[in-house]
Structures are given as C-alpha cells and as structure tokens.
JSON list of C-alpha atoms in Angstrom, two decimals:
[
{"chain": "A", "resi": 1, "resn": "ASP", "atom": "CA", "xyz": [81.78, 118.25, 63.56]},
{"chain": "A", "resi": 2, "resn": "PHE", "atom": "CA", "xyz": [82.67, 121.58, 65.16]},
{"chain": "A", "resi": 3, "resn": "LEU", "atom": "CA", "xyz": [82.17, 120.24, 68.69]},
{"chain": "A", "resi": 4, "resn": "PHE", "atom": "CA", "xyz": [83.97, 116.98, 67.87]},
{"chain": "A", "resi": 5, "resn": "PHE", "atom": "CA", "xyz": [86.98, 118.85, 66.45]},
{"chain": "A", "resi": 6, "resn": "TRP", "atom": "CA", "xyz": [87.44, 121.20, 69.41]},
{"chain": "A", "resi": 7, "resn": "GLY", "atom": "CA", "xyz": [86.62, 118.44, 71.90]},
{"chain": "A", "resi": 8, "resn": "THR", "atom": "CA", "xyz": [89.49, 116.42, 70.36]},
{"chain": "A", "resi": 9, "resn": "VAL", "atom": "CA", "xyz": [91.86, 119.44, 70.46]},
{"chain": "A", "resi": 10, "resn": "PHE", "atom": "CA", "xyz": [90.91, 120.05, 74.12]},
{"chain": "A", "resi": 11, "resn": "LEU", "atom": "CA", "xyz": [91.57, 116.37, 75.07]},
{"chain": "A", "resi": 12, "resn": "ILE", "atom": "CA", "xyz": [94.91, 116.25, 73.26]},
{"chain": "A", "resi": 13, "resn": "THR", "atom": "CA", "xyz": [96.23, 119.55, 74.68]},
{"chain": "A", "resi": 14, "resn": "THR", "atom": "CA", "xyz": [95.21, 118.74, 78.26]},
{"chain": "A", "resi": 15, "resn": "THR", "atom": "CA", "xyz": [96.66, 115.28, 78.03]},
{"chain": "A", "resi": 16, "resn": "LEU", "atom": "CA", "xyz": [99.95, 116.71, 76.78]},
{"chain": "A", "resi": 17, "resn": "VAL", "atom": "CA", "xyz": [99.99, 119.20, 79.61]},
{"chain": "A", "resi": 18, "resn": "ALA", "atom": "CA", "xyz": [99.40, 116.40, 82.11]},
{"chain": "A", "resi": 19, "resn": "LEU", "atom": "CA", "xyz": [102.19, 114.24, 80.61]},
{"chain": "A", "resi": 20, "resn": "LEU", "atom": "CA", "xyz": [104.85, 116.80, 79.69]},
{"chain": "A", "resi": 21, "resn": "LYS", "atom": "CA", "xyz": [104.48, 119.60, 82.21]},
{"chain": "A", "resi": 22, "resn": "LYS", "atom": "CA", "xyz": [106.46, 118.94, 85.39]},
{"chain": "A", "resi": 23, "resn": "GLU", "atom": "CA", "xyz": [105.84, 120.60, 88.75]},
{"chain": "A", "resi": 24, "resn": "ASN", "atom": "CA", "xyz": [108.61, 122.87, 90.12]},
{"chain": "A", "resi": 25, "resn": "LYS", "atom": "CA", "xyz": [109.40, 121.12, 93.39]},
{"chain": "A", "resi": 26, "resn": "GLU", "atom": "CA", "xyz": [112.06, 123.62, 94.35]},
{"chain": "A", "resi": 27, "resn": "LEU", "atom": "CA", "xyz": [109.51, 126.32, 95.21]},
{"chain": "A", "resi": 28, "resn": "THR", "atom": "CA", "xyz": [108.37, 126.52, 98.77]},
{"chain": "A", "resi": 29, "resn": "PRO", "atom": "CA", "xyz": [104.58, 126.78, 99.38]},
{"chain": "A", "resi": 30, "resn": "THR", "atom": "CA", "xyz": [103.38, 130.30, 100.04]},
{"chain": "A", "resi": 31, "resn": "LYS", "atom": "CA", "xyz": [100.96, 131.27, 102.76]},
{"chain": "A", "resi": 32, "resn": "GLU", "atom": "CA", "xyz": [97.95, 131.11, 100.49]},
{"chain": "A", "resi": 33, "resn": "GLU", "atom": "CA", "xyz": [98.56, 127.52, 99.53]},
{"chain": "A", "resi": 34, "resn": "THR", "atom": "CA", "xyz": [96.84, 124.77, 101.51]},
{"chain": "A", "resi": 35, "resn": "LYS", "atom": "CA", "xyz": [98.51, 121.45, 102.31]},
{"chain": "A", "resi": 36, "resn": "GLY", "atom": "CA", "xyz": [96.09, 119.19, 100.41]},
{"chain": "A", "resi": 37, "resn": "ILE", "atom": "CA", "xyz": [92.56, 118.38, 99.39]},
{"chain": "A", "resi": 38, "resn": "THR", "atom": "CA", "xyz": [91.36, 117.63, 102.93]},
{"chain": "A", "resi": 39, "resn": "ASP", "atom": "CA", "xyz": [92.68, 121.03, 104.24]},
{"chain": "A", "resi": 40, "resn": "THR", "atom": "CA", "xyz": [91.02, 122.79, 101.28]},
{"chain": "A", "resi": 41, "resn": "TYR", "atom": "CA", "xyz": [87.58, 121.31, 102.07]},
{"chain": "A", "resi": 42, "resn": "ARG", "atom": "CA", "xyz": [87.96, 122.09, 105.74]},
{"chain": "A", "resi": 43, "resn": "LEU", "atom": "CA", "xyz": [88.73, 125.61, 104.75]},
{"chain": "A", "resi": 44, "resn": "LEU", "atom": "CA", "xyz": [85.68, 125.78, 102.48]},
{"chain": "A", "resi": 45, "resn": "ILE", "atom": "CA", "xyz": [83.48, 124.48, 105.34]},
{"chain": "A", "resi": 46, "resn": "SER", "atom": "CA", "xyz": [84.78, 127.12, 107.72]},
{"chain": "A", "resi": 47, "resn": "ILE", "atom": "CA", "xyz": [84.20, 129.87, 105.11]},
{"chain": "A", "resi": 48, "resn": "ILE", "atom": "CA", "xyz": [80.59, 128.70, 104.45]},
{"chain": "A", "resi": 49, "resn": "LYS", "atom": "CA", "xyz": [79.85, 128.70, 108.26]},
{"chain": "A", "resi": 50, "resn": "MET", "atom": "CA", "xyz": [80.54, 132.45, 108.38]},
{"chain": "A", "resi": 51, "resn": "PRO", "atom": "CA", "xyz": [77.12, 134.23, 108.78]},
{"chain": "A", "resi": 52, "resn": "ALA", "atom": "CA", "xyz": [77.76, 136.83, 106.09]},
{"chain": "A", "resi": 53, "resn": "VAL", "atom": "CA", "xyz": [78.92, 134.26, 103.59]},
{"chain": "A", "resi": 54, "resn": "LEU", "atom": "CA", "xyz": [76.02, 131.94, 104.36]},
{"chain": "A", "resi": 55, "resn": "THR", "atom": "CA", "xyz": [73.46, 134.82, 103.86]},
{"chain": "A", "resi": 56, "resn": "PHE", "atom": "CA", "xyz": [75.19, 135.89, 100.64]},
{"chain": "A", "resi": 57, "resn": "CYS", "atom": "CA", "xyz": [75.16, 132.26, 99.28]},
{"chain": "A", "resi": 58, "resn": "LEU", "atom": "CA", "xyz": [71.39, 131.97, 100.07]},
{"chain": "A", "resi": 59, "resn": "LEU", "atom": "CA", "xyz": [70.80, 135.22, 98.20]},
{"chain": "A", "resi": 60, "resn": "ILE", "atom": "CA", "xyz": [72.70, 134.34, 95.05]},
{"chain": "A", "resi": 61, "resn": "LEU", "atom": "CA", "xyz": [71.25, 130.83, 95.04]},
{"chain": "A", "resi": 62, "resn": "THR", "atom": "CA", "xyz": [67.73, 132.32, 94.76]},
{"chain": "A", "resi": 63, "resn": "ALA", "atom": "CA", "xyz": [68.31, 135.70, 93.08]},
{"chain": "A", "resi": 64, "resn": "LYS", "atom": "CA", "xyz": [67.89, 134.32, 89.57]},
{"chain": "A", "resi": 65, "resn": "VAL", "atom": "CA", "xyz": [64.66, 132.41, 90.05]},
{"chain": "A", "resi": 66, "resn": "GLY", "atom": "CA", "xyz": [62.68, 135.34, 88.55]},
{"chain": "A", "resi": 67, "resn": "PHE", "atom": "CA", "xyz": [64.56, 135.13, 85.16]},
{"chain": "A", "resi": 68, "resn": "SER", "atom": "CA", "xyz": [64.82, 131.35, 84.86]},
{"chain": "A", "resi": 69, "resn": "ALA", "atom": "CA", "xyz": [61.77, 130.79, 82.63]},
{"chain": "A", "resi": 70, "resn": "ALA", "atom": "CA", "xyz": [62.64, 133.70, 80.31]},
{"chain": "A", "resi": 71, "resn": "ASP", "atom": "CA", "xyz": [66.29, 132.67, 79.99]},
{"chain": "A", "resi": 72, "resn": "ALA", "atom": "CA", "xyz": [65.78, 128.92, 79.54]},
{"chain": "A", "resi": 73, "resn": "VAL", "atom": "CA", "xyz": [62.53, 128.65, 77.60]},
{"chain": "A", "resi": 74, "resn": "THR", "atom": "CA", "xyz": [62.15, 131.75, 75.32]},
{"chain": "A", "resi": 75, "resn": "GLY", "atom": "CA", "xyz": [64.43, 130.43, 72.55]},
{"chain": "A", "resi": 76, "resn": "LEU", "atom": "CA", "xyz": [62.78, 126.98, 72.57]},
{"chain": "A", "resi": 77, "resn": "LYS", "atom": "CA", "xyz": [59.28, 128.48, 72.40]},
{"chain": "A", "resi": 78, "resn": "LEU", "atom": "CA", "xyz": [60.26, 130.68, 69.48]},
{"chain": "A", "resi": 79, "resn": "VAL", "atom": "CA", "xyz": [61.48, 127.60, 67.62]},
{"chain": "A", "resi": 80, "resn": "GLU", "atom": "CA", "xyz": [58.24, 125.82, 68.59]},
{"chain": "A", "resi": 81, "resn": "GLU", "atom": "CA", "xyz": [56.33, 128.72, 67.00]},
{"chain": "A", "resi": 82, "resn": "GLY", "atom": "CA", "xyz": [58.14, 128.27, 63.78]},
{"chain": "A", "resi": 83, "resn": "VAL", "atom": "CA", "xyz": [61.21, 130.55, 63.95]},
{"chain": "A", "resi": 84, "resn": "PRO", "atom": "CA", "xyz": [64.04, 128.74, 62.16]},
{"chain": "A", "resi": 85, "resn": "LYS", "atom": "CA", "xyz": [66.88, 127.62, 64.48]},
{"chain": "A", "resi": 86, "resn": "GLU", "atom": "CA", "xyz": [69.51, 128.85, 62.01]},
{"chain": "A", "resi": 87, "resn": "HIS", "atom": "CA", "xyz": [67.98, 132.38, 62.09]},
{"chain": "A", "resi": 88, "resn": "LEU", "atom": "CA", "xyz": [68.08, 132.46, 65.89]},
{"chain": "A", "resi": 89, "resn": "ALA", "atom": "CA", "xyz": [71.68, 131.23, 65.76]},
{"chain": "A", "resi": 90, "resn": "LEU", "atom": "CA", "xyz": [72.60, 134.01, 63.32]},
{"chain": "A", "resi": 91, "resn": "LEU", "atom": "CA", "xyz": [71.21, 136.60, 65.70]},
{"chain": "A", "resi": 92, "resn": "ALA", "atom": "CA", "xyz": [73.86, 135.53, 68.19]},
{"chain": "A", "resi": 93, "resn": "VAL", "atom": "CA", "xyz": [76.60, 136.88, 65.88]},
{"chain": "A", "resi": 94, "resn": "PRO", "atom": "CA", "xyz": [75.86, 140.60, 66.42]},
{"chain": "A", "resi": 95, "resn": "MET", "atom": "CA", "xyz": [75.76, 139.84, 70.15]},
{"chain": "A", "resi": 96, "resn": "VAL", "atom": "CA", "xyz": [79.48, 138.90, 70.21]},
{"chain": "A", "resi": 97, "resn": "PRO", "atom": "CA", "xyz": [80.85, 142.54, 69.93]},
{"chain": "A", "resi": 98, "resn": "LEU", "atom": "CA", "xyz": [78.27, 143.58, 72.51]},
{"chain": "A", "resi": 99, "resn": "GLN", "atom": "CA", "xyz": [79.42, 140.81, 74.89]},
{"chain": "A", "resi": 100, "resn": "ILE", "atom": "CA", "xyz": [83.05, 141.96, 74.52]},
{"chain": "A", "resi": 101, "resn": "ILE", "atom": "CA", "xyz": [82.26, 145.70, 75.06]},
{"chain": "A", "resi": 102, "resn": "LEU", "atom": "CA", "xyz": [79.71, 145.35, 77.88]},
{"chain": "A", "resi": 103, "resn": "PRO", "atom": "CA", "xyz": [82.14, 144.09, 80.62]},
{"chain": "A", "resi": 104, "resn": "LEU", "atom": "CA", "xyz": [84.55, 146.91, 79.82]},
{"chain": "A", "resi": 105, "resn": "ILE", "atom": "CA", "xyz": [81.82, 149.53, 80.23]},
{"chain": "A", "resi": 106, "resn": "ILE", "atom": "CA", "xyz": [80.18, 147.91, 83.26]},
{"chain": "A", "resi": 107, "resn": "SER", "atom": "CA", "xyz": [83.48, 147.39, 85.14]},
{"chain": "A", "resi": 108, "resn": "LYS", "atom": "CA", "xyz": [83.77, 151.13, 85.50]},
{"chain": "A", "resi": 109, "resn": "TYR", "atom": "CA", "xyz": [80.61, 151.11, 87.67]},
{"chain": "A", "resi": 110, "resn": "THR", "atom": "CA", "xyz": [81.59, 147.99, 89.65]},
{"chain": "A", "resi": 111, "resn": "ALA", "atom": "CA", "xyz": [85.10, 149.16, 90.50]},
{"chain": "A", "resi": 112, "resn": "GLY", "atom": "CA", "xyz": [83.95, 151.22, 93.45]},
{"chain": "A", "resi": 113, "resn": "PRO", "atom": "CA", "xyz": [83.32, 150.25, 97.10]},
{"chain": "A", "resi": 114, "resn": "GLN", "atom": "CA", "xyz": [79.75, 148.93, 96.40]},
{"chain": "A", "resi": 115, "resn": "PRO", "atom": "CA", "xyz": [79.86, 146.77, 93.25]},
{"chain": "A", "resi": 116, "resn": "LEU", "atom": "CA", "xyz": [76.55, 145.06, 94.11]},
{"chain": "A", "resi": 117, "resn": "ASN", "atom": "CA", "xyz": [74.63, 148.31, 93.48]},
{"chain": "A", "resi": 118, "resn": "THR", "atom": "CA", "xyz": [74.84, 147.58, 89.73]},
{"chain": "A", "resi": 119, "resn": "PHE", "atom": "CA", "xyz": [73.46, 144.14, 90.43]},
{"chain": "A", "resi": 120, "resn": "TYR", "atom": "CA", "xyz": [70.47, 145.57, 92.29]},
{"chain": "A", "resi": 121, "resn": "LYS", "atom": "CA", "xyz": [69.80, 148.23, 89.63]},
{"chain": "A", "resi": 122, "resn": "ALA", "atom": "CA", "xyz": [69.83, 145.72, 86.80]},
{"chain": "A", "resi": 123, "resn": "MET", "atom": "CA", "xyz": [67.50, 143.22, 88.45]},
{"chain": "A", "resi": 124, "resn": "PRO", "atom": "CA", "xyz": [64.11, 144.98, 87.92]},
{"chain": "A", "resi": 125, "resn": "PHE", "atom": "CA", "xyz": [64.98, 145.66, 84.29]},
{"chain": "A", "resi": 126, "resn": "ARG", "atom": "CA", "xyz": [65.84, 141.99, 83.77]},
{"chain": "A", "resi": 127, "resn": "LEU", "atom": "CA", "xyz": [62.55, 140.97, 85.38]},
{"chain": "A", "resi": 128, "resn": "LEU", "atom": "CA", "xyz": [60.66, 143.33, 83.06]},
{"chain": "A", "resi": 129, "resn": "LEU", "atom": "CA", "xyz": [62.46, 141.76, 80.08]},
{"chain": "A", "resi": 130, "resn": "GLY", "atom": "CA", "xyz": [61.05, 138.42, 81.20]},
{"chain": "A", "resi": 131, "resn": "LEU", "atom": "CA", "xyz": [57.56, 139.87, 80.58]},
{"chain": "A", "resi": 132, "resn": "GLU", "atom": "CA", "xyz": [58.73, 141.35, 77.26]},
{"chain": "A", "resi": 133, "resn": "PHE", "atom": "CA", "xyz": [59.96, 137.84, 76.23]},
{"chain": "A", "resi": 134, "resn": "ALA", "atom": "CA", "xyz": [56.60, 136.38, 77.14]},
{"chain": "A", "resi": 135, "resn": "PHE", "atom": "CA", "xyz": [54.97, 139.02, 74.93]},
{"chain": "A", "resi": 136, "resn": "LEU", "atom": "CA", "xyz": [57.46, 138.14, 72.13]},
{"chain": "A", "resi": 137, "resn": "VAL", "atom": "CA", "xyz": [56.45, 134.44, 72.30]},
{"chain": "A", "resi": 138, "resn": "TRP", "atom": "CA", "xyz": [52.73, 135.43, 72.26]},
{"chain": "A", "resi": 139, "resn": "TRP", "atom": "CA", "xyz": [53.36, 137.84, 69.31]},
{"chain": "A", "resi": 140, "resn": "THR", "atom": "CA", "xyz": [55.40, 135.42, 67.18]},
{"chain": "A", "resi": 141, "resn": "PRO", "atom": "CA", "xyz": [52.54, 133.36, 65.64]},
{"chain": "A", "resi": 142, "resn": "LYS", "atom": "CA", "xyz": [50.60, 136.52, 64.87]},
{"chain": "A", "resi": 143, "resn": "VAL", "atom": "CA", "xyz": [53.28, 137.94, 62.61]},
{"chain": "A", "resi": 144, "resn": "LYS", "atom": "CA", "xyz": [54.23, 134.66, 60.91]},
{"chain": "A", "resi": 145, "resn": "GLN", "atom": "CA", "xyz": [53.74, 134.76, 57.15]},
{"chain": "A", "resi": 146, "resn": "GLU", "atom": "CA", "xyz": [53.78, 132.04, 54.46]},
{"chain": "A", "resi": 147, "resn": "GLY", "atom": "CA", "xyz": [57.44, 132.82, 53.52]},
{"chain": "A", "resi": 148, "resn": "GLY", "atom": "CA", "xyz": [58.55, 133.06, 57.20]},
{"chain": "A", "resi": 149, "resn": "PHE", "atom": "CA", "xyz": [58.84, 136.08, 59.37]},
{"chain": "A", "resi": 150, "resn": "PRO", "atom": "CA", "xyz": [59.17, 139.70, 58.33]},
{"chain": "A", "resi": 151, "resn": "VAL", "atom": "CA", "xyz": [62.43, 141.69, 58.83]},
{"chain": "A", "resi": 152, "resn": "TYR", "atom": "CA", "xyz": [61.00, 143.91, 61.52]},
{"chain": "A", "resi": 153, "resn": "TYR", "atom": "CA", "xyz": [60.27, 140.83, 63.64]},
{"chain": "A", "resi": 154, "resn": "TYR", "atom": "CA", "xyz": [63.92, 139.87, 63.67]},
{"chain": "A", "resi": 155, "resn": "ILE", "atom": "CA", "xyz": [64.87, 143.45, 64.52]},
{"chain": "A", "resi": 156, "resn": "VAL", "atom": "CA", "xyz": [62.55, 143.35, 67.57]},
{"chain": "A", "resi": 157, "resn": "VAL", "atom": "CA", "xyz": [64.05, 139.96, 68.61]},
{"chain": "A", "resi": 158, "resn": "LEU", "atom": "CA", "xyz": [67.59, 141.27, 68.15]},
{"chain": "A", "resi": 159, "resn": "LEU", "atom": "CA", "xyz": [66.85, 144.42, 70.24]},
{"chain": "A", "resi": 160, "resn": "SER", "atom": "CA", "xyz": [65.22, 142.28, 72.93]},
{"chain": "A", "resi": 161, "resn": "TYR", "atom": "CA", "xyz": [68.23, 139.96, 73.16]},
{"chain": "A", "resi": 162, "resn": "ALA", "atom": "CA", "xyz": [70.58, 143.00, 73.17]},
{"chain": "A", "resi": 163, "resn": "LEU", "atom": "CA", "xyz": [68.74, 144.62, 76.15]},
{"chain": "A", "resi": 164, "resn": "HIS", "atom": "CA", "xyz": [68.70, 141.21, 77.86]},
{"chain": "A", "resi": 165, "resn": "GLN", "atom": "CA", "xyz": [72.51, 140.96, 77.42]},
{"chain": "A", "resi": 166, "resn": "ILE", "atom": "CA", "xyz": [73.02, 144.35, 79.00]},
{"chain": "A", "resi": 167, "resn": "THR", "atom": "CA", "xyz": [71.04, 143.39, 82.15]},
{"chain": "A", "resi": 168, "resn": "LEU", "atom": "CA", "xyz": [72.64, 139.92, 82.24]},
{"chain": "A", "resi": 169, "resn": "TYR", "atom": "CA", "xyz": [76.20, 141.27, 82.05]},
{"chain": "A", "resi": 170, "resn": "SER", "atom": "CA", "xyz": [75.48, 144.03, 84.54]},
{"chain": "A", "resi": 171, "resn": "MET", "atom": "CA", "xyz": [74.50, 141.38, 87.09]},
{"chain": "A", "resi": 172, "resn": "TYR", "atom": "CA", "xyz": [77.31, 138.99, 86.12]},
{"chain": "A", "resi": 173, "resn": "VAL", "atom": "CA", "xyz": [80.16, 141.55, 86.20]},
{"chain": "A", "resi": 174, "resn": "ALA", "atom": "CA", "xyz": [78.81, 143.05, 89.50]},
{"chain": "A", "resi": 175, "resn": "ILE", "atom": "CA", "xyz": [78.82, 139.61, 91.20]},
{"chain": "A", "resi": 176, "resn": "MET", "atom": "CA", "xyz": [82.34, 138.80, 89.92]},
{"chain": "A", "resi": 177, "resn": "ALA", "atom": "CA", "xyz": [83.55, 142.17, 91.13]},
{"chain": "A", "resi": 178, "resn": "PHE", "atom": "CA", "xyz": [81.95, 141.65, 94.55]},
{"chain": "A", "resi": 179, "resn": "ASN", "atom": "CA", "xyz": [83.41, 138.13, 94.88]},
{"chain": "A", "resi": 180, "resn": "ALA", "atom": "CA", "xyz": [86.83, 139.47, 94.02]},
{"chain": "A", "resi": 181, "resn": "LYS", "atom": "CA", "xyz": [86.48, 142.31, 96.53]},
{"chain": "A", "resi": 182, "resn": "VAL", "atom": "CA", "xyz": [85.39, 140.28, 99.54]},
{"chain": "A", "resi": 183, "resn": "SER", "atom": "CA", "xyz": [87.66, 137.25, 99.01]},
{"chain": "A", "resi": 184, "resn": "ASP", "atom": "CA", "xyz": [90.44, 137.00, 101.56]},
{"chain": "A", "resi": 185, "resn": "PRO", "atom": "CA", "xyz": [93.77, 137.42, 99.70]},
{"chain": "A", "resi": 186, "resn": "LEU", "atom": "CA", "xyz": [95.45, 134.72, 101.78]},
{"chain": "A", "resi": 187, "resn": "ILE", "atom": "CA", "xyz": [92.97, 132.15, 100.51]},
{"chain": "A", "resi": 188, "resn": "GLY", "atom": "CA", "xyz": [91.84, 134.10, 97.44]},
{"chain": "A", "resi": 189, "resn": "GLY", "atom": "CA", "xyz": [91.67, 131.17, 95.01]},
{"chain": "A", "resi": 190, "resn": "THR", "atom": "CA", "xyz": [89.64, 128.93, 97.32]},
{"chain": "A", "resi": 191, "resn": "TYR", "atom": "CA", "xyz": [87.37, 131.75, 98.52]},
{"chain": "A", "resi": 192, "resn": "MET", "atom": "CA", "xyz": [86.63, 133.10, 94.99]},
{"chain": "A", "resi": 193, "resn": "THR", "atom": "CA", "xyz": [86.11, 129.60, 93.53]},
{"chain": "A", "resi": 194, "resn": "LEU", "atom": "CA", "xyz": [83.51, 128.83, 96.30]},
{"chain": "A", "resi": 195, "resn": "LEU", "atom": "CA", "xyz": [81.56, 132.09, 95.70]},
{"chain": "A", "resi": 196, "resn": "ASN", "atom": "CA", "xyz": [81.71, 131.82, 91.87]},
{"chain": "A", "resi": 197, "resn": "THR", "atom": "CA", "xyz": [80.57, 128.15, 92.06]},
{"chain": "A", "resi": 198, "resn": "VAL", "atom": "CA", "xyz": [77.57, 129.07, 94.22]},
{"chain": "A", "resi": 199, "resn": "SER", "atom": "CA", "xyz": [76.80, 131.97, 91.85]},
{"chain": "A", "resi": 200, "resn": "ASN", "atom": "CA", "xyz": [76.87, 129.64, 88.85]},
{"chain": "A", "resi": 201, "resn": "LEU", "atom": "CA", "xyz": [74.75, 127.09, 90.62]},
{"chain": "A", "resi": 202, "resn": "GLY", "atom": "CA", "xyz": [72.25, 129.85, 91.48]},
{"chain": "A", "resi": 203, "resn": "GLY", "atom": "CA", "xyz": [71.89, 130.48, 87.72]},
{"chain": "A", "resi": 204, "resn": "ASN", "atom": "CA", "xyz": [71.65, 126.81, 86.65]},
{"chain": "A", "resi": 205, "resn": "TRP", "atom": "CA", "xyz": [69.23, 125.18, 89.05]},
{"chain": "A", "resi": 206, "resn": "PRO", "atom": "CA", "xyz": [66.34, 127.57, 88.39]},
{"chain": "A", "resi": 207, "resn": "SER", "atom": "CA", "xyz": [66.74, 127.09, 84.57]},
{"chain": "A", "resi": 208, "resn": "THR", "atom": "CA", "xyz": [66.65, 123.33, 85.06]},
{"chain": "A", "resi": 209, "resn": "VAL", "atom": "CA", "xyz": [63.50, 123.58, 87.19]},
{"chain": "A", "resi": 210, "resn": "ALA", "atom": "CA", "xyz": [61.91, 125.95, 84.66]},
{"chain": "A", "resi": 211, "resn": "LEU", "atom": "CA", "xyz": [62.52, 123.52, 81.81]},
{"chain": "A", "resi": 212, "resn": "TRP", "atom": "CA", "xyz": [61.16, 120.63, 83.93]},
{"chain": "A", "resi": 213, "resn": "LEU", "atom": "CA", "xyz": [57.99, 122.64, 84.68]},
{"chain": "A", "resi": 214, "resn": "VAL", "atom": "CA", "xyz": [57.27, 123.67, 81.06]},
{"chain": "A", "resi": 215, "resn": "ASP", "atom": "CA", "xyz": [55.32, 120.53, 80.20]},
{"chain": "A", "resi": 216, "resn": "PRO", "atom": "CA", "xyz": [53.06, 120.25, 83.30]},
{"chain": "A", "resi": 217, "resn": "LEU", "atom": "CA", "xyz": [52.35, 124.03, 83.18]},
{"chain": "A", "resi": 218, "resn": "THR", "atom": "CA", "xyz": [51.50, 124.12, 79.45]},
{"chain": "A", "resi": 219, "resn": "VAL", "atom": "CA", "xyz": [47.73, 124.13, 78.73]},
{"chain": "A", "resi": 220, "resn": "LYS", "atom": "CA", "xyz": [46.91, 121.72, 75.89]},
{"chain": "A", "resi": 221, "resn": "GLY", "atom": "CA", "xyz": [43.82, 120.97, 73.84]},
{"chain": "A", "resi": 222, "resn": "CYS", "atom": "CA", "xyz": [42.91, 118.20, 71.42]},
{"chain": "A", "resi": 223, "resn": "ALA", "atom": "CA", "xyz": [42.10, 119.00, 67.88]},
{"chain": "A", "resi": 224, "resn": "GLY", "atom": "CA", "xyz": [39.60, 116.58, 66.16]},
{"chain": "A", "resi": 225, "resn": "ALA", "atom": "CA", "xyz": [38.93, 114.51, 69.21]},
{"chain": "A", "resi": 226, "resn": "GLN", "atom": "CA", "xyz": [35.63, 114.97, 71.01]},
{"chain": "A", "resi": 227, "resn": "GLU", "atom": "CA", "xyz": [35.52, 114.76, 74.78]},
{"chain": "A", "resi": 228, "resn": "GLN", "atom": "CA", "xyz": [39.20, 113.99, 74.93]},
{"chain": "A", "resi": 229, "resn": "THR", "atom": "CA", "xyz": [41.64, 115.98, 77.16]},
{"chain": "A", "resi": 230, "resn": "CYS", "atom": "CA", "xyz": [45.34, 116.23, 76.56]},
{"chain": "A", "resi": 231, "resn": "GLY", "atom": "CA", "xyz": [46.26, 117.38, 80.04]},
{"chain": "A", "resi": 232, "resn": "THR", "atom": "CA", "xyz": [48.59, 114.44, 80.76]},
{"chain": "A", "resi": 233, "resn": "PRO", "atom": "CA", "xyz": [51.32, 112.82, 78.62]},
{"chain": "A", "resi": 234, "resn": "VAL", "atom": "CA", "xyz": [49.21, 109.59, 78.48]},
{"chain": "A", "resi": 235, "resn": "ALA", "atom": "CA", "xyz": [46.08, 111.41, 77.37]},
{"chain": "A", "resi": 236, "resn": "ALA", "atom": "CA", "xyz": [48.11, 113.38, 74.76]},
{"chain": "A", "resi": 237, "resn": "GLU", "atom": "CA", "xyz": [49.52, 110.08, 73.37]},
{"chain": "A", "resi": 238, "resn": "VAL", "atom": "CA", "xyz": [46.01, 108.60, 73.03]}
]
C-alpha cells in the first residue's frame, strides 16, 4: 500500500509537470548545453576514450566486488536463519539519523585536493566487515532461543550495520566528491552523470552476480534420505 500510494503520487506529479510546465524558449543556450541527444552521446564517447577516464571507470566497475556478497546476501541469510523480517526492518530506523549525519562529517575529509584518499582508507575496513557479517550469519543459529533472539544479539547486529554504514558512506561520499572535482565545468552535467552512472553500475552488477551464485555455492545435505545428494536443484526436488 505504501509503495502503491507513493508510486501513484510520483506518476501524477511527473505527468502534471510534463503537461503544465512550458520550456522558456527565449533563453539562448549556454556553452555547457549540447545541441541534442546525438551530440550528447558523441560527447560521452569522447569522454570515455580518455585514458584517465577509462582507467577510472574500470577501477570503479570492479572496486566493489569484494563487498558484493556481504551487502547483498547477509540480510537474506539472517532471515533464512530465523530472524524476523520486521525486526530487521526496525533496525533500519536508528540508521536514518546516522545516514543524515555521516555525509556531513565525511564531506570535511573529502573537500581537499585528494578526495579518493577517504575511499582507499575505508576499503579495507569494509572488506573486514564482510568477514564480520559472515561470522554473524554463522553465529545466528547458535544464539537462537525458543522465544526468538536475545536483546544482545540485536545490539550486535545494529552495531555491525552502523559500522558498515560508516564505511559505505565514506566510500560513497568520496566517489561523489571526486566525480564533482574532475568533471569539466563546461560539460559538468554530462560528465558527472557518466561517472556516477558507472559508479552505480559498479555497485549493482557484483550484487546481482553474488545473488546468482548463492545457490550453486551453497553446500546442501539431505535429511532422512539415504544415499541421496541435494547438490543440484533437480536432486533437491527429488
């Protein structure tokens, strides 16, 4: 209902903007505006061909591979181990103030001449948190009780997510600051959109691959079936 309501509001407002908002034709195009879609894509191709941009794109497309499993699968595995979904959702509420404050704090360290230093420094900590998340998933069934999970378990999960948010936002704000710094002001919008799109893609494709690999990499055993393996979906179904 929540998603349906706001989806409807979004569709109505954007439709009203499209129908009622008129372009100001009296303004002359500035230097940073391109003539049309074709020119924009030509410009994007010319930007991508630059050696520094190409190297940077390859880096940010692969930089998040190490965190993909921890980011995409941890929550699902906790639910699989019996943690109620509503409890995990409630843990997101204390994260909201942290998510508001973190960019303000981190921006002080990314405002200098080398914003990517923050990105580099946060990376090993985020990788270590991936191991901590793996430990958390392993630990979850061991602390499970008849009435659910003890309070200290949720405190550990909350602290784990809070530390993860710090490393995540450190890397995110650093990349955004770097993209803003290196983008040519004359084509700032096009340049920044390209770099931010590649950055977002670099975070999404590893998570998709991680989710796809969960099933084939999960070791399974059959309970109550002698000499029967459950290694494949067909065998598990049997």
